[in-house]
PDB file of C-alpha atoms in Angstrom:
ATOM      1  CA  MET A   1       0.000   0.000   0.000  1.00 46.00           C
ATOM      2  CA  THR A   2       2.906   2.328   0.661  1.00 45.00           C
ATOM      3  CA  GLN A   3       4.587   1.750  -2.708  1.00 51.00           C
ATOM      4  CA  PRO A   4       2.005   3.728  -4.792  1.00 48.00           C
ATOM      5  CA  CYS A   5       2.148   6.540  -2.255  1.00 46.00           C
ATOM      6  CA  ARG A   6       5.926   6.705  -2.525  1.00 51.00           C
ATOM      7  CA  GLU A   7       5.731   6.719  -6.304  1.00 52.00           C
ATOM      8  CA  MET A   8       3.066   9.454  -6.175  1.00 51.00           C
ATOM      9  CA  SER A   9       5.159  11.617  -3.888  1.00 57.00           C
ATOM     10  CA  SER A  10       8.114  11.382  -6.252  1.00 62.00           C
ATOM     11  CA  LEU A  11       6.149  12.738  -9.205  1.00 59.00           C
ATOM     12  CA  PRO A  12       6.473  16.406 -10.277  1.00 64.00           C
ATOM     13  CA  ILE A  13       3.870  18.736  -8.791  1.00 61.00           C
ATOM     14  CA  GLY A  14       2.286  19.423 -12.171  1.00 58.00           C
ATOM     15  CA  VAL A  15       1.807  15.720 -12.896  1.00 58.00           C
ATOM     16  CA  LYS A  16       0.312  15.113  -9.434  1.00 58.00           C
ATOM     17  CA  LYS A  17      -2.173  17.941  -9.929  1.00 57.00           C
ATOM     18  CA  THR A  18      -3.201  16.505 -13.282  1.00 60.00           C
ATOM     19  CA  ILE A  19      -3.721  13.057 -11.748  1.00 65.00           C
ATOM     20  CA  LEU A  20      -5.779  14.508  -8.897  1.00 60.00           C
ATOM     21  CA  TRP A  21      -7.933  16.518 -11.350  1.00 58.00           C
ATOM     22  CA  ARG A  22      -8.649  13.382 -13.379  1.00 62.00           C
ATOM     23  CA  ILE A  23      -9.425  11.294 -10.298  1.00 63.00           C
ATOM     24  CA  GLY A  24     -11.814  14.008  -9.095  1.00 56.00           C
ATOM     25  CA  ILE A  25     -13.576  14.147 -12.458  1.00 57.00           C
ATOM     26  CA  LEU A  26     -13.867  10.337 -12.602  1.00 59.00           C
ATOM     27  CA  ARG A  27     -15.296  10.070  -9.077  1.00 56.00           C
ATOM     28  CA  ARG A  28     -17.873  12.779  -9.681  1.00 54.00           C
ATOM     29  CA  TYR A  29     -18.816  11.326 -13.047  1.00 51.00           C
ATOM     30  CA  LEU A  30     -19.345   7.813 -11.640  1.00 54.00           C
ATOM     31  CA  ARG A  31     -21.428   9.189  -8.776  1.00 50.00           C
ATOM     32  CA  LEU A  32     -23.595  11.192 -11.160  1.00 48.00           C
ATOM     33  CA  VAL A  33     -24.034   8.217 -13.484  1.00 47.00           C
ATOM     34  CA  TRP A  34     -25.309   6.136 -10.580  1.00 43.00           C
ATOM     35  CA  ASN A  35     -27.660   8.840  -9.300  1.00 43.00           C
ATOM     36  CA  GLN A  36     -28.895   9.639 -12.773  1.00 45.00           C
ATOM     37  CA  ALA A  37     -29.592   5.967 -13.519  1.00 44.00           C
ATOM     38  CA  ILE A  38     -31.778   5.755 -10.424  1.00 36.00           C
ATOM     39  CA  ALA A  39     -33.555   9.102 -10.389  1.00 36.00           C
ATOM     40  CA  CYS A  40     -33.321  10.895 -13.693  1.00 38.00           C
ATOM     41  CA  TRP A  41     -33.924   8.295 -16.391  1.00 37.00           C
ATOM     42  CA  VAL A  42     -37.441   9.428 -17.083  1.00 35.00           C
ATOM     43  CA  GLY A  43     -37.404   9.236 -20.855  1.00 38.00           C
ATOM     44  CA  ASN A  44     -36.976  11.936 -23.430  1.00 42.00           C
ATOM     45  CA  SER A  45     -39.143  15.003 -23.476  1.00 43.00           C
ATOM     46  CA  VAL A  46     -39.934  15.324 -27.165  1.00 42.00           C
ATOM     47  CA  ARG A  47     -41.411  18.804 -26.973  1.00 40.00           C
ATOM     48  CA  TYR A  48     -38.202  20.550 -28.066  1.00 46.00           C
ATOM     49  CA  ARG A  49     -37.347  17.874 -30.638  1.00 42.00           C
ATOM     50  CA  GLN A  50     -40.748  18.226 -32.286  1.00 42.00           C
ATOM     51  CA  LEU A  51     -40.579  22.003 -32.251  1.00 39.00           C
ATOM     52  CA  LEU A  52     -37.117  22.132 -33.786  1.00 43.00           C
ATOM     53  CA  HIS A  53     -38.022  19.449 -36.345  1.00 45.00           C
ATOM     54  CA  LYS A  54     -41.002  21.470 -37.513  1.00 43.00           C
ATOM     55  CA  ASN A  55     -38.874  24.555 -37.972  1.00 43.00           C
ATOM     56  CA  THR A  56     -36.172  22.728 -39.919  1.00 41.00           C
ATOM     57  CA  MET A  57     -38.863  21.512 -42.304  1.00 40.00           C
ATOM     58  CA  SER A  58     -40.108  25.023 -43.014  1.00 40.00           C
ATOM     59  CA  ASN A  59     -38.549  28.166 -44.422  1.00 40.00           C
ATOM     60  CA  SER A  60     -40.087  30.466 -41.863  1.00 38.00           C
ATOM     61  CA  SER A  61     -37.963  32.229 -39.286  1.00 37.00           C
ATOM     62  CA  PRO A  62     -37.545  30.203 -36.070  1.00 37.00           C
ATOM     63  CA  PRO A  63     -39.690  31.060 -33.073  1.00 35.00           C
ATOM     64  CA  HIS A  64     -38.287  31.442 -29.596  1.00 36.00           C
ATOM     65  CA  PRO A  65     -39.501  28.440 -27.581  1.00 33.00           C
ATOM     66  CA  SER A  66     -37.713  29.450 -24.402  1.00 33.00           C
ATOM     67  CA  THR A  67     -37.461  33.129 -23.644  1.00 33.00           C
ATOM     68  CA  VAL A  68     -37.051  34.858 -20.320  1.00 33.00           C
ATOM     69  CA  THR A  69     -40.325  35.901 -18.759  1.00 36.00           C
ATOM     70  CA  GLU A  70     -41.204  37.989 -15.772  1.00 35.00           C
ATOM     71  CA  GLY A  71     -41.851  34.747 -13.921  1.00 41.00           C
ATOM     72  CA  ASP A  72     -38.101  34.459 -13.369  1.00 45.00           C
ATOM     73  CA  PHE A  73     -38.424  37.003 -10.552  1.00 41.00           C
ATOM     74  CA  PRO A  74     -41.284  37.705  -8.109  1.00 42.00           C
ATOM     75  CA  ALA A  75     -43.727  40.221  -9.576  1.00 37.00           C
ATOM     76  CA  ASN A  76     -42.902  42.878  -7.013  1.00 38.00           C
ATOM     77  CA  LYS A  77     -39.146  42.592  -7.526  1.00 40.00           C
ATOM     78  CA  ILE A  78     -38.661  42.411 -11.267  1.00 35.00           C
ATOM     79  CA  PRO A  79     -35.574  44.347 -12.421  1.00 41.00           C
ATOM     80  CA  SER A  80     -36.206  46.602 -15.382  1.00 38.00           C
ATOM     81  CA  ILE A  81     -33.768  45.546 -18.111  1.00 36.00           C
ATOM     82  CA  HIS A  82     -33.399  47.555 -21.287  1.00 38.00           C
ATOM     83  CA  ARG A  83     -30.862  49.139 -23.582  1.00 39.00           C
ATOM     84  CA  ILE A  84     -29.815  52.685 -22.700  1.00 39.00           C
ATOM     85  CA  SER A  85     -28.186  54.439 -25.617  1.00 40.00           C
ATOM     86  CA  GLU A  86     -27.184  57.712 -24.046  1.00 44.00           C
ATOM     87  CA  SER A  87     -23.847  57.925 -22.281  1.00 47.00           C
ATOM     88  CA  SER A  88     -23.771  58.680 -18.584  1.00 53.00           C
ATOM     89  CA  SER A  89     -21.058  59.156 -16.002  1.00 56.00           C
ATOM     90  CA  ASP A  90     -23.128  57.636 -13.186  1.00 68.00           C
ATOM     91  CA  LEU A  91     -23.146  54.103 -14.613  1.00 78.00           C
ATOM     92  CA  VAL A  92     -21.594  51.303 -12.586  1.00 83.00           C
ATOM     93  CA  PRO A  93     -19.334  49.359 -14.983  1.00 88.00           C
ATOM     94  CA  LEU A  94     -19.126  45.592 -14.450  1.00 91.00           C
ATOM     95  CA  LYS A  95     -17.156  43.134 -16.530  1.00 94.00           C
ATOM     96  CA  ILE A  96     -18.114  39.630 -17.687  1.00 96.00           C
ATOM     97  CA  SER A  97     -15.786  37.216 -19.510  1.00 96.00           C
ATOM     98  CA  LEU A  98     -16.678  34.537 -22.071  1.00 96.00           C
ATOM     99  CA  LEU A  99     -14.152  31.731 -22.548  1.00 95.00           C
ATOM    100  CA  GLY A 100     -14.091  28.545 -24.602  1.00 94.00           C
ATOM    101  CA  ASP A 101     -12.841  26.934 -27.795  1.00 94.00           C
ATOM    102  CA  CYS A 102     -13.263  28.320 -31.300  1.00 91.00           C
ATOM    103  CA  GLN A 103     -16.445  27.742 -33.309  1.00 92.00           C
ATOM    104  CA  ILE A 104     -18.676  26.917 -30.343  1.00 94.00           C
ATOM    105  CA  GLY A 105     -21.067  29.863 -30.728  1.00 92.00           C
ATOM    106  CA  LYS A 106     -19.646  32.392 -28.250  1.00 93.00           C
ATOM    107  CA  THR A 107     -20.041  35.339 -30.621  1.00 92.00           C
ATOM    108  CA  SER A 108     -23.606  34.388 -31.592  1.00 93.00           C
ATOM    109  CA  PHE A 109     -24.444  33.998 -27.913  1.00 94.00           C
ATOM    110  CA  LEU A 110     -22.990  37.420 -27.081  1.00 93.00           C
ATOM    111  CA  GLU A 111     -24.690  39.198 -29.964  1.00 91.00           C
ATOM    112  CA  LYS A 112     -28.023  37.558 -29.173  1.00 92.00           C
ATOM    113  CA  TYR A 113     -27.895  38.904 -25.625  1.00 92.00           C
ATOM    114  CA  VAL A 114     -26.714  42.384 -26.550  1.00 90.00           C
ATOM    115  CA  GLY A 115     -29.268  42.523 -29.353  1.00 83.00           C
ATOM    116  CA  ARG A 116     -26.841  43.444 -32.079  1.00 64.00           C
ATOM    117  CA  ASP A 117     -28.284  43.918 -35.530  1.00 47.00           C
ATOM    118  CA  GLN A 118     -25.745  42.412 -37.908  1.00 41.00           C
ATOM    119  CA  ASN A 119     -26.814  44.891 -40.582  1.00 38.00           C
ATOM    120  CA  ASN A 120     -26.199  47.864 -38.309  1.00 37.00           C
ATOM    121  CA  GLU A 121     -22.539  48.838 -38.363  1.00 36.00           C
ATOM    122  CA  GLU A 122     -23.105  51.535 -35.765  1.00 36.00           C
ATOM    123  CA  GLU A 123     -23.719  49.025 -32.957  1.00 42.00           C
ATOM    124  CA  GLU A 124     -21.243  49.438 -30.145  1.00 49.00           C
ATOM    125  CA  GLY A 125     -18.486  46.860 -30.035  1.00 50.00           C
ATOM    126  CA  TYR A 126     -14.743  46.476 -30.009  1.00 52.00           C
ATOM    127  CA  ALA A 127     -12.589  43.788 -31.608  1.00 54.00           C
ATOM    128  CA  SER A 128      -8.857  43.180 -31.460  1.00 59.00           C
ATOM    129  CA  ALA A 129      -6.556  40.186 -31.802  1.00 68.00           C
ATOM    130  CA  GLY A 130      -8.141  37.419 -29.757  1.00 77.00           C
ATOM    131  CA  LEU A 131     -10.742  39.661 -28.092  1.00 86.00           C
ATOM    132  CA  TYR A 132     -14.273  40.801 -28.886  1.00 89.00           C
ATOM    133  CA  GLN A 133     -16.049  43.170 -26.515  1.00 89.00           C
ATOM    134  CA  MET A 134     -19.601  44.529 -26.390  1.00 91.00           C
ATOM    135  CA  ASP A 135     -21.584  46.547 -23.843  1.00 90.00           C
ATOM    136  CA  LYS A 136     -25.118  46.373 -22.545  1.00 90.00           C
ATOM    137  CA  THR A 137     -26.628  48.699 -19.939  1.00 88.00           C
ATOM    138  CA  LEU A 138     -29.335  47.601 -17.513  1.00 80.00           C
ATOM    139  CA  SER A 139     -31.541  49.365 -15.013  1.00 80.00           C
ATOM    140  CA  VAL A 140     -31.847  47.170 -11.923  1.00 72.00           C
ATOM    141  CA  GLY A 141     -33.961  48.406  -9.038  1.00 69.00           C
ATOM    142  CA  GLY A 142     -33.120  52.029  -9.794  1.00 73.00           C
ATOM    143  CA  ALA A 143     -29.407  51.363 -10.319  1.00 75.00           C
ATOM    144  CA  ARG A 144     -27.834  51.723 -13.768  1.00 83.00           C
ATOM    145  CA  ILE A 145     -25.429  48.891 -14.507  1.00 86.00           C
ATOM    146  CA  SER A 146     -23.219  48.740 -17.588  1.00 88.00           C
ATOM    147  CA  TYR A 147     -22.049  45.234 -18.426  1.00 90.00           C
ATOM    148  CA  SER A 148     -18.879  45.106 -20.467  1.00 91.00           C
ATOM    149  CA  ILE A 149     -18.724  41.589 -21.938  1.00 94.00           C
ATOM    150  CA  TRP A 150     -15.351  40.321 -23.146  1.00 94.00           C
ATOM    151  CA  GLU A 151     -15.163  37.276 -25.422  1.00 93.00           C
ATOM    152  CA  VAL A 152     -11.843  35.438 -25.723  1.00 93.00           C
ATOM    153  CA  GLY A 153     -11.348  34.182 -29.267  1.00 88.00           C
ATOM    154  CA  GLY A 154     -10.488  30.582 -28.464  1.00 81.00           C
ATOM    155  CA  ASP A 155      -7.456  29.830 -30.636  1.00 79.00           C
ATOM    156  CA  ASP A 156      -3.860  29.428 -29.429  1.00 74.00           C
ATOM    157  CA  SER A 157      -3.080  33.118 -29.856  1.00 74.00           C
ATOM    158  CA  SER A 158      -5.948  33.987 -27.521  1.00 77.00           C
ATOM    159  CA  GLN A 159      -4.040  32.661 -24.518  1.00 81.00           C
ATOM    160  CA  ASN A 160      -2.174  35.967 -24.333  1.00 85.00           C
ATOM    161  CA  VAL A 161      -5.361  37.987 -23.834  1.00 89.00           C
ATOM    162  CA  ILE A 162      -6.828  35.888 -21.011  1.00 93.00           C
ATOM    163  CA  PRO A 163      -5.342  38.191 -18.328  1.00 92.00           C
ATOM    164  CA  VAL A 164      -6.947  41.230 -19.981  1.00 91.00           C
ATOM    165  CA  ALA A 165     -10.293  39.523 -20.401  1.00 92.00           C
ATOM    166  CA  CYS A 166     -10.514  37.995 -16.926  1.00 94.00           C
ATOM    167  CA  THR A 167      -8.962  40.548 -14.588  1.00 93.00           C
ATOM    168  CA  ASP A 168     -11.664  42.367 -12.591  1.00 92.00           C
ATOM    169  CA  SER A 169     -14.510  40.275 -14.071  1.00 95.00           C
ATOM    170  CA  VAL A 170     -17.520  39.736 -11.809  1.00 95.00           C
ATOM    171  CA  ALA A 171     -18.568  36.591 -13.703  1.00 96.00           C
ATOM    172  CA  MET A 172     -16.893  34.185 -16.104  1.00 97.00           C
ATOM    173  CA  LEU A 173     -18.825  32.033 -18.582  1.00 97.00           C
ATOM    174  CA  PHE A 174     -16.979  28.844 -19.529  1.00 97.00           C
ATOM    175  CA  MET A 175     -18.616  27.728 -22.768  1.00 97.00           C
ATOM    176  CA  PHE A 176     -18.637  24.512 -24.785  1.00 97.00           C
ATOM    177  CA  ASP A 177     -20.472  23.029 -27.760  1.00 97.00           C
ATOM    178  CA  LEU A 178     -23.052  20.466 -26.605  1.00 97.00           C
ATOM    179  CA  THR A 179     -22.426  18.431 -29.755  1.00 95.00           C
ATOM    180  CA  SER A 180     -18.622  18.331 -29.259  1.00 94.00           C
ATOM    181  CA  ARG A 181     -17.428  16.565 -26.127  1.00 93.00           C
ATOM    182  CA  CYS A 182     -13.817  17.635 -26.672  1.00 95.00           C
ATOM    183  CA  THR A 183     -14.858  21.265 -26.170  1.00 96.00           C
ATOM    184  CA  LEU A 184     -16.320  20.242 -22.803  1.00 96.00           C
ATOM    185  CA  ASN A 185     -13.067  18.532 -21.829  1.00 95.00           C
ATOM    186  CA  ASN A 186     -11.156  21.683 -22.760  1.00 95.00           C
ATOM    187  CA  VAL A 187     -13.221  23.731 -20.295  1.00 96.00           C
ATOM    188  CA  ILE A 188     -10.883  22.564 -17.523  1.00 95.00           C
ATOM    189  CA  GLY A 189      -7.928  24.244 -19.222  1.00 94.00           C
ATOM    190  CA  TRP A 190      -9.867  27.466 -19.756  1.00 95.00           C
ATOM    191  CA  TYR A 191     -10.943  27.422 -16.114  1.00 96.00           C
ATOM    192  CA  GLN A 192      -7.405  26.918 -14.831  1.00 95.00           C
ATOM    193  CA  GLN A 193      -6.066  29.723 -17.015  1.00 93.00           C
ATOM    194  CA  ALA A 194      -8.830  32.128 -16.019  1.00 95.00           C
ATOM    195  CA  ARG A 195      -8.543  31.426 -12.293  1.00 96.00           C
ATOM    196  CA  ARG A 196      -4.892  32.414 -12.383  1.00 94.00           C
ATOM    197  CA  TRP A 197      -6.068  35.986 -12.922  1.00 95.00           C
ATOM    198  CA  ASN A 198      -9.391  35.994 -11.127  1.00 95.00           C
ATOM    199  CA  GLN A 199     -10.317  33.939  -8.050  1.00 94.00           C
ATOM    200  CA  THR A 200     -13.611  35.618  -7.163  1.00 94.00           C
ATOM    201  CA  ALA A 201     -15.737  35.840 -10.332  1.00 96.00           C
ATOM    202  CA  ILE A 202     -18.976  33.843 -10.444  1.00 96.00           C
ATOM    203  CA  PRO A 203     -18.371  30.727 -12.604  1.00 97.00           C
ATOM    204  CA  VAL A 204     -21.071  29.654 -15.067  1.00 97.00           C
ATOM    205  CA  LEU A 205     -20.798  26.620 -17.361  1.00 98.00           C
ATOM    206  CA  VAL A 206     -22.721  27.164 -20.612  1.00 97.00           C
ATOM    207  CA  GLY A 207     -23.458  24.509 -23.212  1.00 97.00           C
ATOM    208  CA  THR A 208     -24.229  26.081 -26.593  1.00 97.00           C
ATOM    209  CA  LYS A 209     -26.115  24.842 -29.684  1.00 96.00           C
ATOM    210  CA  PHE A 210     -28.898  23.117 -27.764  1.00 97.00           C
ATOM    211  CA  ASP A 211     -30.974  23.126 -30.956  1.00 95.00           C
ATOM    212  CA  ASP A 212     -28.400  20.775 -32.535  1.00 95.00           C
ATOM    213  CA  PHE A 213     -27.931  18.807 -29.320  1.00 96.00           C
ATOM    214  CA  VAL A 214     -31.578  17.673 -29.171  1.00 95.00           C
ATOM    215  CA  GLN A 215     -31.190  16.036 -32.588  1.00 94.00           C
ATOM    216  CA  LEU A 216     -28.643  13.590 -31.132  1.00 95.00           C
ATOM    217  CA  PRO A 217     -29.665  10.070 -30.000  1.00 95.00           C
ATOM    218  CA  ILE A 218     -31.191  10.133 -26.534  1.00 94.00           C
ATOM    219  CA  ASP A 219     -28.487   7.918 -25.010  1.00 94.00           C
ATOM    220  CA  LEU A 220     -25.785  10.280 -26.255  1.00 95.00           C
ATOM    221  CA  GLN A 221     -27.732  13.256 -24.892  1.00 96.00           C
ATOM    222  CA  TRP A 222     -27.866  11.523 -21.528  1.00 96.00           C
ATOM    223  CA  THR A 223     -24.112  10.840 -21.545  1.00 95.00           C
ATOM    224  CA  ILE A 224     -23.170  14.408 -22.485  1.00 96.00           C
ATOM    225  CA  ALA A 225     -25.602  15.891 -19.964  1.00 96.00           C
ATOM    226  CA  SER A 226     -24.170  13.699 -17.182  1.00 96.00           C
ATOM    227  CA  GLU A 227     -20.619  14.708 -18.071  1.00 96.00           C
ATOM    228  CA  ALA A 228     -21.567  18.385 -18.208  1.00 97.00           C
ATOM    229  CA  ARG A 229     -23.173  18.165 -14.755  1.00 97.00           C
ATOM    230  CA  ALA A 230     -20.040  16.483 -13.399  1.00 96.00           C
ATOM    231  CA  PHE A 231     -17.840  19.238 -14.818  1.00 97.00           C
ATOM    232  CA  ALA A 232     -20.131  21.920 -13.401  1.00 97.00           C
ATOM    233  CA  LYS A 233     -19.879  20.421  -9.916  1.00 96.00           C
ATOM    234  CA  LEU A 234     -16.110  20.163 -10.266  1.00 95.00           C
ATOM    235  CA  LEU A 235     -15.895  23.861 -11.143  1.00 95.00           C
ATOM    236  CA  ASN A 236     -18.537  24.788  -8.552  1.00 95.00           C
ATOM    237  CA  ALA A 237     -20.430  26.421 -11.420  1.00 96.00           C
ATOM    238  CA  THR A 238     -24.082  26.713 -12.392  1.00 96.00           C
ATOM    239  CA  LEU A 239     -24.844  24.810 -15.608  1.00 97.00           C
ATOM    240  CA  PHE A 240     -27.077  26.087 -18.425  1.00 97.00           C
ATOM    241  CA  PHE A 241     -27.849  24.532 -21.803  1.00 97.00           C
ATOM    242  CA  SER A 242     -28.499  27.310 -24.332  1.00 96.00           C
ATOM    243  CA  SER A 243     -29.194  28.135 -27.959  1.00 95.00           C
ATOM    244  CA  ALA A 244     -28.504  31.525 -29.516  1.00 94.00           C
ATOM    245  CA  THR A 245     -30.582  30.584 -32.578  1.00 93.00           C
ATOM    246  CA  TYR A 246     -33.743  30.057 -30.536  1.00 94.00           C
ATOM    247  CA  ASN A 247     -32.820  32.362 -27.652  1.00 93.00           C
ATOM    248  CA  ILE A 248     -32.950  29.488 -25.170  1.00 94.00           C
ATOM    249  CA  ASN A 249     -31.600  30.502 -21.753  1.00 95.00           C
ATOM    250  CA  VAL A 250     -29.443  33.326 -23.168  1.00 94.00           C
ATOM    251  CA  ASN A 251     -31.187  36.122 -21.258  1.00 91.00           C
ATOM    252  CA  LYS A 252     -31.820  33.796 -18.345  1.00 93.00           C
ATOM    253  CA  ILE A 253     -28.079  33.276 -17.819  1.00 94.00           C
ATOM    254  CA  PHE A 254     -27.463  36.997 -17.463  1.00 91.00           C
ATOM    255  CA  LYS A 255     -30.511  37.384 -15.225  1.00 90.00           C
ATOM    256  CA  PHE A 256     -29.006  34.689 -13.022  1.00 93.00           C
ATOM    257  CA  ILE A 257     -25.705  36.587 -12.851  1.00 92.00           C
ATOM    258  CA  THR A 258     -27.527  39.833 -12.068  1.00 88.00           C
ATOM    259  CA  ALA A 259     -29.529  38.137  -9.323  1.00 88.00           C
ATOM    260  CA  LYS A 260     -26.350  36.726  -7.768  1.00 90.00           C
ATOM    261  CA  LEU A 261     -24.505  40.046  -7.890  1.00 87.00           C
ATOM    262  CA  PHE A 262     -27.338  42.152  -6.471  1.00 82.00           C
ATOM    263  CA  ASN A 263     -28.913  39.598  -4.148  1.00 85.00           C
ATOM    264  CA  LEU A 264     -32.174  39.497  -6.115  1.00 83.00           C
ATOM    265  CA  PRO A 265     -34.620  36.603  -5.792  1.00 83.00           C
ATOM    266  CA  TRP A 266     -33.971  33.725  -8.175  1.00 79.00           C
ATOM    267  CA  THR A 267     -37.049  31.562  -8.713  1.00 79.00           C
ATOM    268  CA  VAL A 268     -36.066  29.474 -11.742  1.00 80.00           C
ATOM    269  CA  GLU A 269     -35.971  25.791 -10.766  1.00 85.00           C
ATOM    270  CA  ARG A 270     -33.479  23.139 -11.725  1.00 91.00           C
ATOM    271  CA  ASN A 271     -34.332  21.250 -14.890  1.00 94.00           C
ATOM    272  CA  LEU A 272     -32.604  17.878 -15.278  1.00 95.00           C
ATOM    273  CA  THR A 273     -34.962  16.431 -17.886  1.00 94.00           C
ATOM    274  CA  ILE A 274     -33.114  14.910 -20.815  1.00 93.00           C
ATOM    275  CA  GLY A 275     -34.340  16.501 -24.044  1.00 92.00           C
ATOM    276  CA  GLU A 276     -34.971  19.874 -22.412  1.00 94.00           C
ATOM    277  CA  PRO A 277     -32.484  22.744 -21.775  1.00 95.00           C
ATOM    278  CA  ILE A 278     -30.875  21.710 -18.508  1.00 96.00           C
ATOM    279  CA  ILE A 279     -30.356  24.129 -15.624  1.00 96.00           C
ATOM    280  CA  ASP A 280     -28.363  22.692 -12.721  1.00 96.00           C
ATOM    281  CA  PHE A 281     -27.150  24.563  -9.650  1.00 88.00           C
TER     282      PHE A 281
END
């Protein structure tokens, strides 16, 4: 019994940390698989599959099956959220970072939330090597909050801009493509890099392209959802499945962040149903 311990102690610190990370992920994954097999195997909810199938068969513009409603907050404590175009010196600037691999839908997600019109070149935004930044201003309970949202590009050259994107952020969204499990595995690297520069930001794990995800076989959906929940617990992050195309959970994610930052009521319940956009916290 002592021989493995001696061998472990002789390994370099970096290798030991990697081993411990993998053991932690494996333990959490096995525990979730067991719990899910007992409690959560309730069959596929076909509501979203049918809806998306109907829209792929038609040429009409897609509806928005899951949009944020006032039911997310109690009626007497609903924050007023809207775009404010005029500049003001009394705004409270807050920074949010978006991190993840290339081609996973980060830019579409950001532009859906900000409400950018792709045909309007006058929309506020800033792009540089490896960074894309946009602003959105909210009115929350009488306070005027300006969110500055920084998206890290995702390629190798983007590693150099992580300190700029993450320093002073109040929340960090670690994003992956629900149809690409390797992008989920890479979240760990993004998380480790980001935490070097920011230890206090609220972590949120966001799976993108839910509209493509629900077209996958149900057993594969179940596997990916279980892995995503395991990763979220490992990062101590809230998990959301989202779709920029259908505006599924995009606004809800930022409402969640706002509620956490300003101690507002959060009434949205967990949703662990396979075939529906999962929310786990």
